[in-house]
Short mmCIF file of C-alpha atoms in Angstrom, two decimals:
data_model
loop_
_atom_site.label_atom_id
_atom_site.label_comp_id
_atom_site.label_asym_id
_atom_site.label_seq_id
_atom_site.Cartn_x
_atom_site.Cartn_y
_atom_site.Cartn_z
CA MET A 17 -32.85 37.98 45.51
CA LYS A 18 -29.48 38.25 47.40
CA SER A 19 -26.06 35.81 46.31
CA TRP A 20 -26.05 33.89 49.46
CA PHE A 21 -29.10 32.45 48.66
CA ARG A 22 -29.11 30.71 45.12
CA SER A 23 -25.63 28.59 46.08
CA GLU A 24 -25.48 24.95 46.07
CA ASP A 25 -25.94 24.93 49.81
CA VAL A 26 -29.46 26.25 49.97
CA LEU A 27 -30.16 24.28 46.65
CA ALA A 28 -29.35 21.35 48.53
CA VAL A 29 -31.59 22.08 51.63
CA LEU A 30 -34.46 22.67 48.87
CA LEU A 31 -33.53 19.12 46.75
CA GLY A 32 -33.31 17.41 49.84
CA LEU A 33 -35.77 17.98 51.66
CA LEU A 34 -37.92 17.86 49.11
CA VAL A 35 -37.25 14.14 48.65
CA VAL A 36 -37.60 13.55 52.66
CA ALA A 37 -41.37 15.53 52.12
CA LEU A 38 -42.53 12.71 49.78
CA SER A 39 -40.93 9.99 51.57
CA LEU A 40 -43.61 11.49 54.46
CA SER A 41 -46.30 10.31 52.51
CA THR A 42 -46.32 6.25 53.73
CA LEU A 43 -47.51 8.40 56.76
CA ALA A 44 -50.15 9.47 55.15
CA GLY A 45 -50.72 5.50 53.58
CA VAL A 46 -49.62 7.02 50.08
CA ASN A 47 -46.59 6.12 48.94
CA LEU A 48 -44.42 8.66 46.70
CA LEU A 49 -40.92 7.89 46.18
CA GLY A 50 -41.99 3.57 45.41
CA TRP A 51 -41.11 4.11 41.94
CA SER A 52 -37.20 5.08 42.59
CA VAL A 53 -35.29 2.32 41.43
CA SER A 54 -33.43 0.37 43.98
CA VAL A 55 -30.09 -1.67 43.47
CA LYS A 56 -29.41 -4.84 45.22
CA GLU A 57 -26.48 -7.86 44.91
CA TRP A 58 -26.96 -9.78 41.39
CA ALA A 59 -25.22 -12.38 40.29
CA ASP A 60 -28.54 -11.98 37.42
CA VAL A 61 -27.13 -8.44 36.14
CA SER A 62 -31.53 -8.63 34.92
CA LYS A 63 -32.07 -9.29 38.40
CA ALA A 64 -30.25 -6.31 39.64
CA MET A 65 -32.70 -3.86 40.05
CA SER A 66 -36.48 -3.29 40.96
CA PRO A 67 -38.98 -0.14 42.43
CA SER A 68 -38.25 0.58 46.37
CA SER A 69 -41.67 -0.07 47.14
CA PRO A 70 -43.22 -3.97 46.25
CA ALA A 71 -46.13 -1.85 45.61
CA PHE A 72 -44.68 -0.22 42.16
CA ALA A 73 -43.21 -4.34 41.40
CA SER A 74 -45.00 -3.98 37.91
CA LEU A 75 -43.21 -0.57 37.02
CA THR A 76 -40.26 -3.54 36.46
CA GLY A 77 -36.56 -2.49 37.34
CA PRO A 78 -35.71 -0.63 34.04
CA GLY A 79 -38.90 0.99 34.86
CA ALA A 80 -38.19 2.14 37.85
CA LEU A 81 -34.70 3.20 36.80
CA ALA A 82 -36.28 5.54 33.58
CA ALA A 83 -38.71 6.91 36.51
CA THR A 84 -35.25 7.89 38.68
CA PHE A 85 -33.81 9.20 35.94
CA ALA A 86 -36.84 11.76 34.53
CA PHE A 87 -36.88 13.16 38.51
CA LEU A 88 -34.00 13.69 39.01
CA LEU A 89 -33.64 15.43 35.34
CA VAL A 90 -36.56 17.07 35.86
CA VAL A 91 -35.71 18.76 39.81
CA LEU A 92 -31.68 18.93 38.84
CA SER A 93 -32.04 20.81 35.58
CA ALA A 94 -34.75 23.28 37.82
CA GLY A 95 -32.04 23.72 40.25
CA ALA A 96 -29.34 24.75 37.10
CA ALA A 97 -31.66 27.60 36.34
CA PHE A 98 -32.09 28.30 40.08
CA LEU A 99 -27.38 28.56 40.21
CA GLY A 100 -28.03 30.65 36.83
CA VAL A 101 -26.48 28.37 34.44
CA LYS A 102 -28.51 27.44 31.67
CA PRO A 103 -30.69 24.84 32.08
CA GLY A 104 -30.85 22.49 28.32
CA PRO A 105 -26.59 22.26 27.93
CA PHE A 106 -27.44 20.95 32.22
CA ALA A 107 -30.08 18.35 31.06
CA VAL A 108 -27.79 17.26 27.99
CA ARG A 109 -24.60 16.69 29.95
CA PHE A 110 -26.44 15.73 33.80
CA ALA A 111 -28.24 12.73 31.42
CA VAL A 112 -24.47 10.75 30.30
CA LEU A 113 -23.23 11.89 33.92
CA PHE A 114 -25.95 9.64 35.52
CA VAL A 115 -25.77 6.95 32.54
CA LEU A 116 -22.05 6.35 33.34
CA ALA A 117 -22.27 7.00 37.56
CA PHE A 118 -24.68 4.90 37.41
CA ALA A 119 -23.33 1.72 35.71
CA CYS A 120 -20.38 2.18 37.75
CA TRP A 121 -23.39 1.88 41.00
CA ILE A 122 -24.63 -1.28 39.27
CA ALA A 123 -21.28 -2.58 38.78
CA GLY A 124 -20.70 -2.56 42.18
CA HIS A 125 -23.26 -4.44 43.36
CA ASN A 126 -21.53 -7.58 41.79
CA SER A 127 -21.89 -10.39 44.02
CA TYR A 128 -18.51 -11.75 43.38
CA ILE A 129 -17.46 -8.07 44.12
CA ALA A 130 -19.75 -6.67 46.64
CA ALA A 131 -21.38 -9.76 48.51
CA THR A 132 -20.52 -9.83 52.49
CA PRO A 133 -19.47 -13.37 53.90
CA ASN A 134 -22.23 -13.90 56.03
CA LYS A 135 -25.19 -13.03 52.74
CA ARG A 136 -23.39 -14.46 49.57
CA GLN A 137 -25.90 -16.22 47.14
CA PRO A 138 -25.97 -19.95 46.20
CA GLY A 139 -23.52 -20.56 43.73
CA ILE A 140 -21.44 -17.75 45.28
CA ASP A 141 -18.22 -19.17 47.13
CA PHE A 142 -16.29 -16.49 46.50
CA SER A 143 -16.42 -12.80 46.64
CA LEU A 144 -14.21 -9.40 47.71
CA GLY A 145 -16.76 -8.72 49.85
CA LEU A 146 -16.54 -4.77 49.52
CA THR A 147 -20.77 -4.37 50.23
CA GLY A 148 -22.32 -2.68 47.22
CA GLU A 149 -20.43 0.69 48.34
CA ALA A 150 -17.66 -0.26 46.16
CA GLY A 151 -20.49 1.12 43.74
CA TYR A 152 -18.66 4.56 44.98
CA LEU A 153 -15.22 3.26 44.46
CA LEU A 154 -15.72 2.15 40.65
CA ALA A 155 -17.15 4.88 40.31
CA LEU A 156 -14.05 7.64 41.27
CA VAL A 157 -12.40 5.22 39.08
CA GLY A 158 -14.64 5.45 35.89
CA GLY A 159 -14.07 9.32 36.51
CA LEU A 160 -10.94 8.98 37.20
CA LEU A 161 -9.56 7.65 34.01
CA ILE A 162 -11.88 9.83 31.87
CA GLY A 163 -10.87 12.25 33.55
CA ASN A 164 -6.75 11.75 33.13
CA LEU A 165 -7.58 10.21 30.57
CA SER A 166 -9.54 12.81 27.98
CA PRO A 167 -9.09 15.85 30.19
CA ARG A 168 -11.10 17.35 27.27
CA ALA A 169 -14.48 15.08 27.39
CA ALA A 170 -13.91 15.91 31.60
CA SER A 171 -14.08 19.18 30.50
CA TRP A 172 -17.66 18.70 28.40
CA PHE A 173 -19.32 17.22 32.14
CA LYS A 174 -18.13 20.99 34.25
CA ASP A 175 -21.16 22.77 34.20
CA ALA A 176 -23.57 19.03 35.62
CA ALA A 177 -20.57 17.18 37.51
CA ARG A 178 -21.55 19.51 40.76
CA SER A 179 -20.02 17.06 43.07
CA GLU A 180 -20.43 19.65 46.68
CA LEU A 181 -24.28 20.08 45.29
CA PHE A 182 -24.62 15.87 45.17
CA ILE A 183 -23.06 15.11 47.88
CA LYS A 184 -24.64 18.57 50.38
CA THR A 185 -27.95 17.44 49.49
CA GLY A 186 -27.12 13.41 49.95
CA ILE A 187 -26.55 14.21 53.39
CA VAL A 188 -29.55 16.14 53.85
CA ILE A 189 -31.49 13.44 52.90
CA TYR A 190 -29.61 11.05 54.99
CA GLY A 191 -30.41 13.21 58.74
CA ALA A 192 -33.91 11.93 57.69
CA VAL A 193 -32.68 8.05 57.29
CA LEU A 194 -30.29 8.21 60.45
CA GLY A 195 -33.29 10.52 62.66
CA ALA A 196 -35.95 7.34 62.20
CA LYS A 197 -33.65 5.11 62.71
CA ALA A 198 -32.53 6.70 66.19
CA ALA A 199 -35.99 6.74 66.78
CA GLU A 200 -36.22 3.23 66.22
CA GLU A 201 -33.03 2.79 68.65
CA SER A 202 -33.79 5.15 71.16
CA GLY A 203 -36.94 3.27 72.49
CA ARG A 204 -35.11 -0.54 73.23
CA THR A 205 -33.69 -0.33 76.02
CA SER A 206 -32.02 3.39 77.60
CA ALA A 207 -28.45 0.93 78.55
CA ILE A 208 -27.60 0.01 74.78
CA LEU A 209 -28.57 4.24 74.31
CA PHE A 210 -25.94 5.81 77.84
CA ARG A 211 -23.14 3.05 76.80
CA GLY A 212 -23.41 3.60 73.63
CA LEU A 213 -23.40 7.95 73.69
CA ALA A 214 -20.68 7.40 76.73
CA ALA A 215 -18.43 5.56 74.09
CA ILE A 216 -18.69 7.60 71.35
CA ILE A 217 -18.00 10.87 73.23
CA GLU A 218 -14.99 9.00 74.63
CA ALA A 219 -14.23 7.81 70.96
CA TYR A 220 -14.13 11.16 69.30
CA LEU A 221 -12.14 13.11 71.69
CA ILE A 222 -9.73 10.59 71.96
CA TYR A 223 -9.61 8.92 67.91
CA TRP A 224 -10.25 12.40 66.14
CA ALA A 225 -6.86 14.31 67.99
CA LEU A 226 -4.82 11.62 67.67
CA VAL A 227 -4.92 11.01 63.71
CA TYR A 228 -4.89 14.74 63.90
CA LEU A 229 -1.63 14.99 65.34
CA ILE A 230 -0.01 11.71 63.94
CA ALA A 231 -0.99 13.41 59.72
CA ARG A 232 0.31 16.69 60.50
CA LYS A 233 3.85 15.88 62.87
CA VAL A 234 4.82 12.59 62.04
CA PHE A 235 3.76 12.66 57.73
CA GLY A 236 3.76 16.20 57.43
CA PHE A 237 0.67 17.09 56.63
CA SER A 238 -1.46 20.29 55.21
CA ARG A 239 -4.97 21.06 57.40
CA GLU A 240 -6.67 20.44 54.28
CA TRP A 241 -5.55 17.33 54.22
CA ALA A 242 -5.13 16.04 58.00
CA ALA A 243 -8.46 17.23 59.13
CA PRO A 244 -10.78 15.73 56.75
CA LEU A 245 -8.28 12.53 57.44
CA ALA A 246 -9.25 12.66 61.25
CA SER A 247 -12.75 12.70 61.11
CA GLY A 248 -12.14 9.68 58.46
CA ILE A 249 -10.93 7.49 60.54
CA SER A 250 -12.74 8.64 63.76
CA ILE A 251 -15.93 9.02 62.64
CA CYS A 252 -17.56 7.53 59.89
CA GLY A 253 -15.50 7.91 57.05
CA VAL A 254 -18.21 8.59 53.88
CA THR A 255 -19.96 11.89 55.35
CA ALA A 256 -18.19 12.89 58.43
CA ALA A 257 -14.77 13.70 55.82
CA ILE A 258 -16.91 15.54 53.26
CA THR A 259 -18.69 18.05 55.64
CA THR A 260 -14.99 18.14 58.09
CA GLY A 261 -13.77 18.84 54.36
CA ALA A 262 -16.89 22.24 53.68
CA ALA A 263 -16.18 23.47 57.85
CA ILE A 264 -12.60 24.11 56.88
CA ARG A 265 -12.61 24.74 53.16
CA ALA A 266 -10.82 21.89 51.60
CA ARG A 267 -11.14 21.24 48.22
CA PRO A 268 -13.88 18.67 47.82
CA VAL A 269 -10.67 16.07 46.27
CA VAL A 270 -9.35 16.06 49.51
CA PRO A 271 -12.37 13.93 51.43
CA VAL A 272 -13.75 12.00 48.35
CA MET A 273 -9.98 10.32 48.42
CA VAL A 274 -10.49 10.08 52.72
CA SER A 275 -14.31 8.19 51.88
CA SER A 276 -12.00 6.17 49.15
CA LEU A 277 -9.36 4.59 51.67
CA VAL A 278 -11.98 4.70 54.49
CA VAL A 279 -14.50 2.13 52.49
CA VAL A 280 -11.60 0.04 51.19
CA PHE A 281 -9.72 -0.56 55.51
CA ALA A 282 -13.51 -1.47 56.46
CA VAL A 283 -13.80 -3.96 54.17
CA ILE A 284 -10.66 -5.88 55.99
CA GLU A 285 -11.84 -4.45 59.19
CA MET A 286 -14.96 -6.49 58.45
CA LEU A 287 -12.50 -9.70 57.20
CA VAL A 288 -10.99 -9.53 60.20
CA LEU A 289 -12.51 -7.82 63.36
CA PRO A 290 -15.47 -10.57 63.77
CA GLY A 291 -13.43 -12.93 64.28
CA LEU A 292 -10.45 -11.34 66.26
CA ALA A 293 -13.46 -10.25 68.18
CA HIS A 294 -14.51 -13.71 69.06
CA TYR A 295 -11.23 -14.79 69.97
CA LEU A 296 -10.62 -12.18 72.33
CA LEU A 297 -13.81 -12.02 74.26
CA PRO A 298 -15.59 -15.18 73.99
CA ASN A 299 -17.39 -14.34 77.30
CA ASP A 300 -18.03 -10.66 76.37
CA PRO A 301 -20.44 -11.16 72.91
CA MET A 302 -21.39 -7.31 73.88
CA VAL A 303 -18.43 -5.65 74.29
CA ALA A 304 -17.75 -7.62 70.64
CA ALA A 305 -20.57 -5.83 69.34
CA GLY A 306 -19.92 -2.38 70.85
CA TRP A 307 -16.35 -2.70 69.33
CA MET A 308 -17.67 -3.36 65.79
CA GLY A 309 -19.86 -0.16 66.13
CA LEU A 310 -16.47 1.61 67.41
CA ALA A 311 -13.99 0.37 64.72
CA VAL A 312 -16.03 -0.51 61.83
CA LYS A 313 -15.95 3.11 59.55
CA THR A 314 -18.20 2.95 57.09
CA ASP A 315 -22.35 2.19 58.03
CA GLY A 316 -22.88 -1.51 55.63
CA ALA A 317 -19.90 -2.77 57.12
CA ALA A 318 -20.05 -1.51 60.23
CA PHE A 319 -23.94 -3.40 60.38
CA SER A 320 -22.15 -6.08 58.59
CA SER A 321 -19.30 -6.72 60.79
CA GLY A 322 -21.91 -6.39 63.82
CA GLU A 323 -23.97 -9.40 61.85
CA ILE A 324 -20.57 -11.65 61.58
CA THR A 325 -19.44 -10.99 64.94
CA ALA A 326 -23.45 -11.99 66.29
CA ALA A 327 -23.18 -15.28 64.45
CA TYR A 328 -19.60 -16.16 66.10
CA PHE A 329 -21.17 -15.85 68.63
CA TYR A 330 -24.45 -17.60 68.84
CA PRO A 331 -24.36 -20.34 66.01
CA ASP A 332 -28.11 -20.48 66.11
CA ALA A 333 -29.82 -18.13 63.53
CA ASP A 334 -32.85 -18.14 65.80
CA ASP A 335 -30.82 -16.88 68.98
CA PRO A 336 -32.74 -13.85 70.52
CA ALA A 337 -29.24 -13.22 71.68
CA ARG A 338 -28.30 -12.05 67.83
CA LYS A 339 -30.75 -9.44 67.92
CA TRP A 340 -28.78 -7.96 70.61
CA MET A 341 -25.89 -7.92 69.92
CA ALA A 342 -26.81 -6.08 66.24
CA LEU A 343 -28.98 -3.75 68.17
CA THR A 344 -25.78 -2.39 70.12
CA THR A 345 -23.74 -2.04 67.17
CA THR A 346 -25.69 -0.42 65.20
CA THR A 347 -26.82 2.46 68.07
CA VAL A 348 -23.17 2.92 68.14
CA LYS A 349 -23.03 3.26 64.94
CA VAL A 350 -26.09 4.86 64.13
CA PHE A 351 -25.31 7.69 67.18
CA ILE A 352 -21.72 7.96 65.58
CA ASP A 353 -23.49 9.01 62.69
CA VAL A 354 -25.69 12.32 64.39
CA PHE A 355 -22.48 13.88 65.88
CA ILE A 356 -21.35 15.32 62.87
CA GLY A 357 -23.09 18.26 62.64
CA VAL A 358 -21.82 18.97 66.15
CA TRP A 359 -18.66 18.32 64.85
CA ALA A 360 -19.11 20.95 61.85
CA VAL A 361 -19.81 23.47 64.34
CA ILE A 362 -16.63 22.45 66.60
CA LEU A 363 -14.59 23.19 63.49
CA SER A 364 -15.63 25.89 62.50
CA ALA A 365 -15.36 27.60 65.34
CA VAL A 366 -11.45 26.25 65.88
CA TRP A 367 -11.24 27.24 62.21
CA SER A 368 -12.96 30.55 62.24
CA TRP A 369 -10.82 31.32 65.48
CA LYS A 370 -7.27 29.86 66.21
CA ILE A 371 -6.23 27.78 62.53
CA GLU A 372 -7.18 31.03 60.34
CA PRO A 373 -8.10 33.66 62.41
CA ARG A 374 -8.35 37.42 60.74
CA GLU A 375 -8.03 40.49 62.01
CA GLY A 376 -8.85 41.93 65.66
CA GLY A 377 -9.35 38.93 67.60
CA GLY A 378 -11.83 37.38 69.64
CA LEU A 379 -14.05 34.72 68.44
CA PRO A 380 -15.48 36.14 64.78
CA LEU A 381 -18.40 34.74 64.95
CA ARG A 382 -19.39 35.91 61.15
CA GLU A 383 -16.75 34.20 60.23
CA ILE A 384 -17.90 31.52 61.67
CA TRP A 385 -21.36 31.29 60.11
CA SER A 386 -19.12 32.10 56.46
CA ARG A 387 -17.44 29.19 57.24
CA PHE A 388 -19.93 26.71 58.55
CA PRO A 389 -21.23 24.94 55.74
CA LYS A 390 -25.11 25.53 55.64
CA PHE A 391 -26.69 22.05 54.81
CA VAL A 392 -26.07 20.38 57.71
CA PHE A 393 -28.50 22.92 59.09
CA GLY A 394 -30.88 20.86 56.76
CA TYR A 395 -29.27 17.13 57.79
CA ALA A 396 -30.03 18.78 61.61
CA LEU A 397 -33.70 19.61 60.61
CA THR A 398 -34.84 16.35 58.59
CA PHE A 399 -32.50 14.25 61.49
CA GLY A 400 -34.93 16.29 63.85
CA ALA A 401 -37.90 15.91 62.26
CA PHE A 402 -37.85 12.09 62.10
CA PHE A 403 -36.34 11.89 65.09
CA VAL A 404 -39.40 13.71 66.89
CA ILE A 405 -42.26 12.31 65.17
CA GLY A 406 -40.25 8.96 65.59
CA TRP A 407 -40.25 9.32 69.13
CA LEU A 408 -43.44 10.88 69.67
CA GLN A 409 -45.19 8.35 67.58
CA PRO A 410 -43.48 4.80 67.97
CA ALA A 411 -46.09 3.15 66.08
CA LEU A 412 -45.46 5.50 63.13
CA ILE A 413 -41.97 4.55 63.26
CA PRO A 414 -42.57 1.41 60.09
CA ASP A 415 -43.77 3.90 58.68
CA LEU A 416 -41.05 6.34 58.89
CA LYS A 417 -38.32 3.75 57.80
CA LYS A 418 -40.68 2.54 54.65
CA GLY A 419 -40.68 6.26 53.87
CA THR A 420 -36.91 6.84 54.37
CA ASP A 421 -35.55 3.54 53.74
CA GLN A 422 -37.16 5.13 49.77
CA ALA A 423 -35.36 8.34 50.25
CA ASP A 424 -32.04 6.16 51.03
CA VAL A 425 -32.02 6.20 47.40
CA PHE A 426 -32.21 8.67 46.40
CA ARG A 427 -28.60 9.44 49.06
CA ARG A 428 -27.01 6.99 47.67
CA VAL A 429 -27.50 8.25 43.92
CA PHE A 430 -26.32 10.96 44.95
CA PHE A 431 -22.90 9.72 46.27
CA VAL A 432 -22.31 7.93 43.24
CA LEU A 433 -22.59 11.08 41.43
CA THR A 434 -20.17 12.71 43.38
CA PHE A 435 -17.72 10.10 43.18
CA PHE A 436 -18.18 10.19 39.19
CA SER A 437 -17.60 13.79 39.55
CA ILE A 438 -15.03 14.07 41.05
CA GLY A 439 -13.22 11.13 39.54
CA LEU A 440 -13.94 13.83 37.17
CA ALA A 441 -12.16 17.19 38.33
CA THR A 442 -8.73 14.93 39.68
CA ASN A 443 -5.77 14.92 38.43
CA VAL A 444 -4.14 11.48 39.53
CA ARG A 445 -0.01 12.81 38.85
CA ARG A 446 -0.67 16.20 40.96
CA LEU A 447 -2.33 13.85 43.58
CA TRP A 448 0.15 11.73 44.15
CA ALA A 449 2.21 14.20 44.64
CA GLU A 450 0.88 15.49 47.14
CA GLY A 451 1.38 12.40 48.93
CA LEU A 452 -1.83 9.94 48.72
CA GLY A 453 0.58 7.33 49.22
CA ARG A 454 1.57 8.84 52.36
CA LEU A 455 -2.27 9.65 53.28
CA ALA A 456 -3.15 5.80 53.34
CA LEU A 457 0.17 4.69 55.22
CA VAL A 458 -1.47 7.91 57.88
CA TYR A 459 -4.25 5.02 57.59
CA VAL A 460 -2.63 1.83 58.19
CA VAL A 461 -0.16 2.93 61.45
CA SER A 462 -3.79 5.14 62.43
CA LEU A 463 -6.18 2.34 61.83
CA PHE A 464 -4.34 -0.58 62.92
CA GLY A 465 -1.64 1.22 65.60
CA PHE A 466 -4.82 1.60 67.76
CA VAL A 467 -7.88 3.30 66.79
CA ILE A 468 -8.81 -0.23 66.24
CA TRP A 469 -7.35 -1.02 70.65
CA ILE A 470 -8.87 1.66 71.76
CA GLY A 471 -12.42 2.04 70.59
CA LEU A 472 -12.04 -1.85 72.04
CA ALA A 473 -10.94 -0.52 75.12
CA ILE A 474 -14.16 1.83 75.17
CA SER A 475 -16.31 -1.07 74.16
CA TRP A 476 -14.44 -3.41 77.07
CA LEU A 477 -14.45 0.02 79.69
CA PHE A 478 -18.76 0.44 79.15
CA PHE A 479 -20.48 -2.85 78.24
CA HIS A 480 -18.39 -5.56 79.91
CA GLY A 481 -20.79 -7.04 81.83
CA VAL A 482 -24.02 -6.79 79.86
CA PRO A 483 -25.80 -9.06 79.03
CA ALA A 484 -26.67 -10.27 75.20
CA GLY A 485 -30.65 -9.55 75.98
CA PRO A 486 -32.80 -10.72 79.00
CA GLY A 487 -31.56 -13.75 79.89
CA GLY A 488 -28.55 -13.51 77.55
CA LYS A 489 -24.91 -14.77 78.73
#
């Protein structure tokens, strides 16, 4: 078997397609992933977990966790054998890795940490508002503590802590999630869809170039850091930064550290921008909604920002205009995510042709192919398949989304395993020497200096005067 086939990229596609294929069972009225464990915001830890489908309620949260762990242990141990790693030692190390990472994931969903202002449970008067994505940060911190305080323990995890395999598998699954969501949004209103796509293209072309230029010329970062940072700030955070890192062959720690900054600053945006939008745009709710989708960089924070903004403009929870505002934010954010694959192709070509060219000149197609992250094919395949199914058969979208909601459980687990694994392998002193503090400064300057304001201008250009739904103002 060719060596290129026995790679983490190929394995990630195979694992992602397995999960996605199982999720399609909902189209036949069968539920093959409903036993997976879903983690929710909690004030009482006994209520933190539940099966992802009510049909498996009798399994209980701990039972769903055990089933999810067993499934991952089996398929990943088989994957280890596929890569030439001894499955026995891998299984033992992965079991410990999973327990530690998942504990961080649950802790990150504590209501005092995760709950956003519009979704606090009764009795929760204050929360950090980090959303459940705080679990990623805690996983990174947990891995960093072990990796830097006990390097010997961290090295024990080496065979199992496969950050690139985990994140690539998660992104392949994410393609199906976005495909179903995009199909749902495309059937709503062509006007919002067109305006959203146009706004996204302009934002890409402006944001990315400016952030990259500032990181390189003003703060002196290498291309390895500047490109993932530009993608993380200008596109959609975690997934964009990691896909960019793969396309330019950056070290895995680079896009993950960028992603951590994205999560932190997305919370600040979520707390500040909705109120600011209502103050600046009292008569333009759709401009405000589009602005949230263009400016707030993680999916969870962006969707929550859209809902909070809608509540500012329309206090009545039953007002249909709220739905149209949320639709606008969601549409813009989803289609920003969709372009990740396109951007990976562009960056692979640019880096092969201009940044790191080989002798001989011309367009080095072989080098582009070598550099292009192959797992993006899996992402494109799952996105395309689910989008086409939903677009051709809109009646199937609810069942598609039911399946992708369950598949998304695994995407989130793979992401949290990624953050924990990266933490294990990261030397904080070395990272600080490379300019982690300056990295945060670039983010602050770019985000608050021009990204959110350009986003506002673009949203105004495409959504000014658009009513918030039929008969809306």
